[in-house]
RNA sequence: GUCCCGUUCGUCUAGAGGCCUAGGACACCAGCCUUUCACGUUGGUAACACGGGUUCGAAUCCCGUACGGGACGCCA
């Protein structure tokens, strides 16, 4: 049978990093098995669902390169079907009408908790004569769940998980206003969409027992389930804002490359020997559920950042150029003309060796676009001693005679250092300060060459 | 409270009874490279939660304990 997996987020705000990993695993699983990957937006809660949130999800997935094979299914469009199935279950005796009020249920829960019991519906309408129904009260439809025995889930990650049916109550599948509940619509949709593998967060594991009961009541074939552990923050608690970025689009803003984020997310909770860095094709080739761990893992921003550095170094210069220009565009202190752009482009092969995020890359490139006078970092200003300025004037003369290729610059600098009896560092650091306003930059010959003779000499002139 | 799940270096993981004096990666520390900063490279610190079994032999199997997480809505 052809594999069909799906990612089914509810559009209630942002695309969480944990959800993104769930989506990635579903995508990789489907691709690995030559199957299909679908997207279903679970927007049945009209109070919380917004169109903007749906866009955030789609945009986030697109950025990560996790693209569904079909147009997304909106769960809200399928509510009539969900109700239809609920009524079928009513007709077949697998469900019944419950006339309890919200207040009645609240009391039931409180009393159970007070008595140290599990807060469950007591089944008071399960076998009651519908003729006793209070007038004017619209009933909710409840699943007539099996009372004895147990429900078993053969989970591809968690192995066999079982629970006594006595632990489960008769859950509502259709609300009194005729709308379906989550567990019900998920089952109906997964069945109707022909989903073969349900891969989702661990937090759904206990829902699965109830969902299995619906499959059984309808006589539908069960999909294979796989519950992957959640991602936690560095302190082991549920990942939230206070741990740092959690929204996928936030990572984009902070200068992470989608392939780095995917690589990191893949290795979080999944392993394949000693492999750390693997691209999309390799991930598809190697990914399977048996490599997924069972314990929750903690988000480690340092490791993500390290991976990001690797991907930035590998990235295409023109692509990085676009990213940097975009990030520098809002800076009013820069003069981002074609000359500046050309300088950045020229130095990009050097710059990208040193940046771990696109934000760092843009910052490191900014000096190339800065009009004179250059702002000086305190450390750089300290380098420009009176003696250093004298050296700079002499070097400027030597440099002016070269054709300004990195090789000729390097030769001129070395020659100057040798003939004046100085170390290269004594020559390079004042130059770096004058040229960049900083004490850290790419190699001085490449920096000079990228700046061009005219600009470079002007910058030296400006400080001497 | 009840039910379900989990537990290998600080973190992510390798490990399917002997290959483990437990391997890799990030982070950290020290050295090398070097015109700065990175990169790279060499080395180092650092873990099988605890207690019982089973076995000739257990990180690996079983049972408890502790700790952690998840779920218990007419939310999804």
XYZ file of C-alpha atoms (C1' of nucleotides) in Angstrom:
540
model
C 0.000 0.000 0.000
C 1.230 3.471 -0.841
C 2.222 5.509 2.162
C 0.202 8.617 2.904
C 1.275 10.857 5.737
C -0.083 14.178 6.851
C 0.740 17.189 8.954
C -2.323 18.526 10.740
C -1.696 21.755 12.641
C -4.342 23.989 14.125
C -3.918 27.594 13.000
C -3.807 29.340 16.319
C -0.821 31.618 16.053
C 2.589 30.512 14.994
C 4.361 27.546 13.453
C 6.079 26.130 16.495
C 9.482 24.550 16.120
C 8.079 21.304 17.517
C 5.313 21.292 14.941
C 7.855 21.982 12.254
C 9.759 18.886 13.257
C 6.581 16.834 13.178
C 5.939 18.152 9.686
C 9.515 17.342 8.662
C 9.304 13.787 9.956
C 6.024 13.227 8.124
C 7.482 14.680 4.967
C 10.680 12.639 5.127
C 8.760 9.496 5.968
C 6.444 9.921 3.001
C 9.305 10.710 0.626
C 11.421 7.861 1.929
C 8.645 5.409 1.206
C 7.739 6.976 -2.113
C 4.387 8.077 -0.773
C 2.434 11.279 -0.410
C 2.598 14.078 2.128
C -0.570 16.043 2.811
C -1.435 19.115 4.825
C -4.648 19.479 6.783
C -5.488 22.684 8.594
C -7.475 21.890 11.714
C -9.530 25.023 11.915
C -12.713 23.760 13.520
C -12.244 26.056 16.479
C -13.487 29.246 14.870
C -12.783 31.265 17.954
C -9.051 30.732 17.792
C -8.423 30.024 14.138
C -7.436 32.873 11.902
C -6.578 33.192 8.273
C -3.354 34.944 9.200
C -2.292 31.980 11.305
C -2.973 29.658 8.382
C -0.713 31.782 6.220
C 2.013 31.644 8.838
C 1.933 27.849 8.712
C 1.989 27.648 4.951
C 4.706 30.276 4.679
C 6.778 28.545 7.332
C 6.519 25.162 5.643
C 7.356 26.678 2.298
C 10.444 28.339 3.734
C 11.567 25.030 5.211
C 10.992 23.305 1.893
C 8.374 20.994 3.333
C 5.826 21.172 0.585
C 2.603 19.161 0.559
C 1.748 17.133 -2.510
C -1.800 18.458 -2.661
C -3.721 21.585 -1.774
C -4.325 21.766 1.972
C -7.550 20.331 3.344
C -9.426 22.691 5.628
C -11.124 20.735 8.323
C -13.838 23.342 8.736
C -15.125 22.498 5.261
C -15.756 18.924 6.327
C -17.980 19.452 9.322
C -21.093 18.141 7.590
C -19.258 14.890 6.943
C -18.152 14.666 10.565
C -21.758 15.117 11.712
C -22.916 12.520 9.219
C -20.521 9.940 10.644
C -21.621 10.792 14.167
C -25.238 10.166 13.194
C -24.291 6.885 11.582
C -22.772 5.861 14.866
C -25.909 6.978 16.647
C -28.018 4.888 14.312
C -25.826 1.830 14.701
C -25.861 2.107 18.480
C -22.150 2.989 18.745
C -23.083 6.388 20.075
C -25.888 7.950 22.082
C -27.404 11.298 22.961
C -26.313 12.940 26.178
C -28.427 15.716 27.667
C -26.075 16.809 30.412
C -25.533 20.527 30.838
C -22.108 22.102 31.098
C -22.790 22.866 34.734
C -23.726 19.255 35.443
C -20.469 18.048 33.881
C -18.430 20.562 35.795
C -19.885 19.312 39.057
C -19.233 15.727 38.024
C -15.583 16.536 37.442
C -15.154 18.441 40.652
C -16.731 15.721 42.713
C -14.580 13.041 41.099
C -11.427 15.089 41.752
C -12.477 15.727 45.341
C -12.933 12.014 45.879
C -9.568 11.279 44.349
C -11.042 9.667 41.286
C -10.182 10.379 37.701
C -12.458 13.082 36.292
C -14.617 11.101 33.926
C -18.114 11.229 32.530
C -20.166 8.685 34.450
C -22.244 7.510 31.498
C -25.548 8.619 32.968
C -27.242 8.924 29.566
C -25.632 5.832 28.108
C -28.596 3.582 28.715
C -31.229 6.057 29.764
C -34.491 6.203 27.885
C -34.347 9.159 25.474
C -37.946 9.816 26.412
C -36.600 11.201 29.683
C -34.724 13.886 27.814
C -35.356 17.315 29.266
C -37.388 19.463 26.886
C -35.607 22.113 24.931
C -32.102 20.763 25.573
C -30.052 19.946 22.481
C -28.078 16.745 23.104
C -24.420 16.112 22.464
C -23.533 12.804 20.875
C -21.232 10.555 22.867
C -19.305 7.509 21.784
C -20.588 4.327 23.401
C -17.110 3.124 24.324
C -16.464 -0.454 25.303
C -16.616 -0.929 29.068
C -14.448 -3.985 29.490
C -11.231 -5.176 27.968
C -8.480 -2.878 26.798
C -7.540 -0.728 23.869
C -4.151 -1.328 22.309
C -2.045 0.936 20.125
C 0.800 -0.614 18.184
C 2.955 2.461 17.964
C 5.891 2.562 15.559
C 7.950 4.625 17.981
C 6.538 3.864 21.418
C 5.953 0.141 20.734
C 2.835 -1.482 22.183
C 0.861 0.810 24.449
C -2.299 -0.400 26.153
C -4.906 0.977 28.479
C -7.863 -0.609 30.267
C -11.122 0.551 28.702
C -12.400 1.198 32.204
C -9.999 4.169 32.237
C -11.691 5.759 29.265
C -15.098 7.439 29.385
C -17.694 8.053 26.699
C -16.311 11.089 24.943
C -18.373 13.584 23.031
C -17.983 13.274 19.297
C -20.574 15.837 18.228
C -21.305 18.899 20.331
C -24.820 20.009 21.132
C -24.412 22.755 18.535
C -23.764 20.107 15.898
C -20.031 20.719 15.524
C -17.580 17.810 15.784
C -14.942 17.499 18.478
C -11.257 17.167 17.724
C -10.822 13.436 18.236
C -13.801 12.690 16.057
C -12.942 14.932 13.118
C -9.348 13.732 13.126
C -10.456 10.142 12.728
C -13.011 10.880 10.031
C -10.558 13.022 8.071
C -7.646 10.636 8.388
C -9.895 7.847 7.191
C -11.411 9.794 4.324
C -8.017 11.107 3.215
C -6.661 7.581 3.147
C -3.925 8.323 5.673
C -1.803 5.221 6.260
C 0.595 6.656 8.837
C -0.223 9.104 11.575
C 3.008 10.661 12.843
C 2.434 13.295 15.501
C 3.571 14.594 18.876
C 3.660 12.449 21.950
C 1.014 14.644 23.540
C -1.539 12.884 21.339
C -0.728 9.406 22.547
C -3.588 9.231 25.012
C -5.976 10.669 22.439
C -5.096 7.739 20.266
C -6.912 5.269 22.483
C -10.140 7.183 22.012
C -9.536 7.581 18.324
C -8.948 3.871 17.963
C -12.349 3.273 19.530
C -13.959 5.393 16.836
C -12.172 3.466 14.094
C -13.406 0.267 15.665
C -16.965 1.526 16.024
C -16.999 2.437 12.334
C -15.281 -0.766 11.307
C -12.521 1.240 9.628
C -8.996 0.021 9.123
C -6.527 1.590 11.530
C -3.623 3.653 10.269
C -0.188 2.985 11.712
C 0.551 5.379 14.531
C 3.889 6.887 15.513
C 4.153 9.288 18.436
C 7.341 11.266 18.485
C 8.638 12.827 21.700
C 8.233 16.529 22.315
C 10.931 19.176 22.217
C 11.691 20.880 25.505
C 13.608 23.985 26.467
C 17.087 23.873 27.994
C 15.564 23.508 31.474
C 13.505 20.473 30.486
C 10.193 22.272 30.623
C 7.867 22.650 27.699
C 9.470 24.819 25.056
C 8.147 28.343 25.253
C 8.980 31.944 24.465
C 11.220 32.421 27.454
C 13.648 29.830 26.060
C 14.275 31.928 22.994
C 12.861 31.611 19.511
C 10.153 29.003 19.048
C 8.443 30.213 15.899
C 9.900 29.033 12.627
C 9.627 32.473 11.072
C 11.448 33.895 14.049
C 14.413 31.673 13.246
C 14.332 33.055 9.736
C 14.478 36.595 11.096
C 17.381 35.675 13.332
C 19.366 34.645 10.309
C 19.076 30.881 10.246
C 19.067 29.035 6.954
C 16.126 26.671 6.411
C 18.401 23.760 5.557
C 20.321 24.277 8.795
C 17.137 24.362 10.838
C 15.865 21.208 9.114
C 19.161 19.432 9.675
C 19.127 20.383 13.328
C 15.499 19.402 13.812
C 16.087 16.088 12.115
C 18.979 15.221 14.407
C 16.923 16.232 17.412
C 15.223 13.009 18.352
C 16.557 11.008 15.456
C 19.970 9.546 14.836
C 21.738 7.494 12.240
C 25.139 6.396 13.481
C 27.569 9.278 13.739
C 25.983 11.310 10.961
C 25.543 14.955 11.884
C 25.386 16.948 8.670
C 23.046 15.639 6.022
C 21.206 17.372 3.229
C 17.615 16.833 2.177
C 18.294 14.029 -0.279
C 20.357 12.126 2.223
C 17.712 12.672 4.878
C 15.029 11.235 2.621
C 17.223 8.285 1.830
C 18.034 7.486 5.448
C 15.044 8.601 7.468
C 12.770 6.060 9.039
C 10.813 5.756 12.232
C 13.080 3.153 13.809
C 15.738 5.821 14.270
C 13.434 7.997 16.353
C 14.082 8.031 20.100
C 11.474 7.777 22.820
C 12.628 10.442 25.218
C 11.900 14.149 24.833
C 14.870 16.207 23.704
C 16.002 19.666 24.612
C 16.465 22.526 22.240
C 20.131 23.543 21.967
C 20.546 26.865 20.210
C 24.346 26.602 20.262
C 24.325 23.458 18.177
C 21.798 24.920 15.772
C 24.037 27.948 15.375
C 27.045 25.769 14.718
C 25.193 23.898 11.980
C 24.031 27.190 10.542
C 27.647 28.278 10.214
C 28.409 25.143 8.225
C 25.508 25.780 5.867
C 26.399 29.433 5.441
C 29.925 28.495 4.418
C 28.481 26.104 1.854
C 25.855 28.522 0.601
C 25.940 30.168 -2.782
C 27.458 33.667 -2.712
C 24.689 35.254 -4.750
C 22.065 33.864 -2.435
C 23.921 35.200 0.596
C 24.292 38.496 -1.217
C 20.512 38.829 -1.510
C 20.039 37.993 2.151
C 22.659 40.487 3.277
C 21.349 43.297 1.084
C 17.855 42.701 2.386
C 19.045 42.901 5.951
C 21.144 46.008 5.334
C 18.469 47.848 3.361
C 16.854 49.464 6.386
C 20.110 50.878 7.743
C 20.174 54.608 7.371
C 23.858 54.880 8.229
C 24.911 53.075 5.076
C 25.225 54.090 1.451
C 24.096 50.957 -0.327
C 24.913 51.869 -3.895
C 26.159 49.608 -6.638
C 29.759 50.218 -5.596
C 29.065 49.080 -2.068
C 27.189 46.060 -3.336
C 30.104 45.145 -5.568
C 32.481 45.339 -2.626
C 30.284 43.099 -0.499
C 29.945 40.626 -3.306
C 33.702 40.596 -3.794
C 34.376 39.878 -0.165
C 31.513 37.412 0.314
C 33.678 34.283 -0.064
C 35.726 35.549 2.875
C 32.877 36.965 4.938
C 30.848 33.783 4.907
C 33.682 31.828 6.481
C 33.210 33.867 9.608
C 29.473 34.175 10.138
C 27.204 31.802 12.002
C 23.990 33.602 11.153
C 22.858 35.872 8.340
C 22.525 38.647 10.897
C 26.206 38.291 11.740
C 27.045 38.122 8.058
C 25.196 41.348 7.323
C 26.806 43.074 10.290
C 30.232 41.928 9.191
C 29.620 43.271 5.682
C 28.247 46.644 6.748
C 31.601 48.407 6.931
C 31.985 47.973 3.184
C 28.951 50.169 2.617
C 29.694 52.778 5.223
C 30.433 56.328 4.041
C 33.417 58.120 5.549
C 34.229 58.814 8.250
C 33.991 55.265 9.516
C 32.738 54.687 13.046
C 35.564 53.268 15.138
C 35.249 50.540 17.706
C 37.186 51.478 20.862
C 39.686 48.675 20.284
C 40.239 49.822 16.715
C 40.700 53.412 17.776
C 43.302 52.239 20.280
C 45.275 50.592 17.489
C 45.542 53.871 15.602
C 48.359 55.358 17.631
C 50.395 58.277 16.249
C 53.057 55.767 15.272
C 50.494 53.586 13.513
C 49.273 56.566 11.532
C 52.773 57.215 10.311
C 53.065 53.615 9.205
C 49.719 53.892 7.428
C 50.872 56.884 5.405
C 53.916 54.991 4.257
C 51.902 51.897 3.381
C 49.431 53.981 1.433
C 52.281 55.093 -0.760
C 53.399 51.529 -1.334
C 49.913 50.295 -2.033
C 49.235 53.040 -4.514
C 51.903 51.595 -6.747
C 50.299 48.123 -6.942
C 47.531 46.926 -9.254
C 45.511 46.085 -6.137
C 44.995 42.405 -6.635
C 45.116 40.359 -3.435
C 48.429 38.865 -4.551
C 50.120 42.172 -5.284
C 48.735 43.688 -2.100
C 50.044 40.768 -0.098
C 53.461 41.107 -1.730
C 53.576 44.845 -1.096
C 52.630 44.408 2.547
C 55.188 41.690 3.153
C 57.844 43.698 1.401
C 57.003 46.753 3.465
C 57.114 44.794 6.703
C 60.428 43.192 5.773
C 62.173 46.385 4.705
C 61.013 48.330 7.754
C 61.801 45.468 10.100
C 58.263 44.962 11.342
C 56.045 41.985 11.823
C 53.161 41.624 9.460
C 50.740 42.058 12.322
C 52.135 45.506 13.101
C 51.276 46.511 9.577
C 47.999 44.661 9.150
C 46.243 45.721 12.346
C 46.451 49.502 11.792
C 45.294 48.909 8.239
C 42.390 46.812 9.438
C 41.352 49.478 11.900
C 41.507 52.209 9.302
C 39.705 50.196 6.667
C 37.011 48.512 8.736
C 36.745 50.393 12.007
C 37.188 47.072 13.711
C 39.942 44.757 14.899
C 38.378 41.678 13.324
C 37.769 41.225 9.635
C 38.611 38.958 6.714
C 42.197 38.778 5.531
C 43.603 42.249 5.021
C 44.678 41.683 1.406
C 41.207 40.439 0.427
C 39.615 43.309 2.309
C 41.789 45.863 0.542
C 41.097 44.317 -2.825
C 37.349 44.260 -2.222
C 37.395 47.918 -1.243
C 39.284 48.897 -4.361
C 42.263 51.197 -4.585
C 40.387 54.477 -4.548
C 38.184 53.687 -1.558
C 40.941 51.963 0.372
C 43.318 54.872 0.022
C 40.532 57.289 0.920
C 39.860 55.350 4.115
C 43.521 55.417 5.063
C 43.673 59.087 4.241
C 40.665 59.737 6.481
C 42.494 58.591 9.589
C 45.952 59.977 8.916
C -5.267 12.396 42.163
C -5.678 8.639 38.000
C -3.719 6.700 33.510
C 0.255 6.586 29.769
C 5.377 7.313 28.494
C 10.460 8.167 29.306
C 15.732 8.110 31.867
C 23.779 6.936 28.183
C 28.775 13.040 28.993
C 25.880 20.002 30.482
C 23.030 19.156 25.462
C 21.874 16.006 20.838
C 23.020 11.081 20.151
C 25.822 5.817 18.840
C 24.897 1.378 21.347
C 19.705 -4.440 19.704
C 24.144 -9.621 26.055
C 30.594 -10.225 25.171
C 33.387 -5.670 19.568
C 32.375 -0.703 25.624
C 38.843 0.549 30.005
C 31.076 3.331 26.389
C 32.002 6.065 20.223
C 30.589 10.810 17.541
C 28.724 15.986 17.554
C 27.785 20.842 20.091
C 29.485 23.551 24.239
C 33.822 24.160 27.472
C 39.426 24.061 28.458
C 44.569 23.764 26.463
C 47.980 23.511 22.169
C 48.963 24.087 16.829
C 47.975 27.036 12.322
C 47.866 32.490 11.583
C 48.232 39.610 9.689
C 43.101 40.056 13.321
C 38.629 37.182 13.640
C 36.854 32.786 12.060
C 37.796 28.063 9.708
C 40.834 23.865 10.287
C 43.608 20.654 13.365
C 45.632 17.983 17.989
C 44.587 16.780 22.870
C 41.602 17.178 27.469
C 37.379 17.387 31.160
C 32.687 14.820 31.076
C 27.599 9.858 31.008
C 25.061 4.094 31.182
C 19.418 7.657 37.394
C 19.296 4.155 41.797
C 18.406 -0.819 43.936
C 17.448 -5.805 43.184
C 17.303 -9.994 39.936
C 18.308 -13.310 35.185
C 23.141 -14.770 32.949
C 29.651 -17.429 32.675
C 28.929 -12.212 31.219
C 24.165 -6.440 31.211
C 24.349 0.320 29.124
C 21.681 -3.608 26.571
C 16.629 -8.540 29.403
C 13.020 -8.571 34.011
C 11.087 -6.238 38.622
C 10.919 -2.219 41.937
C 12.281 2.976 43.497
C 13.385 7.925 42.321
C 13.099 11.768 39.041
C 11.139 13.911 34.509
C 7.327 14.464 30.822
C 2.424 13.877 28.673
C -2.864 13.190 29.006
C -7.342 13.391 31.738
C -12.724 19.834 28.069
C -19.333 20.257 24.398
C -9.823 23.178 23.126
C -7.042 21.370 19.255
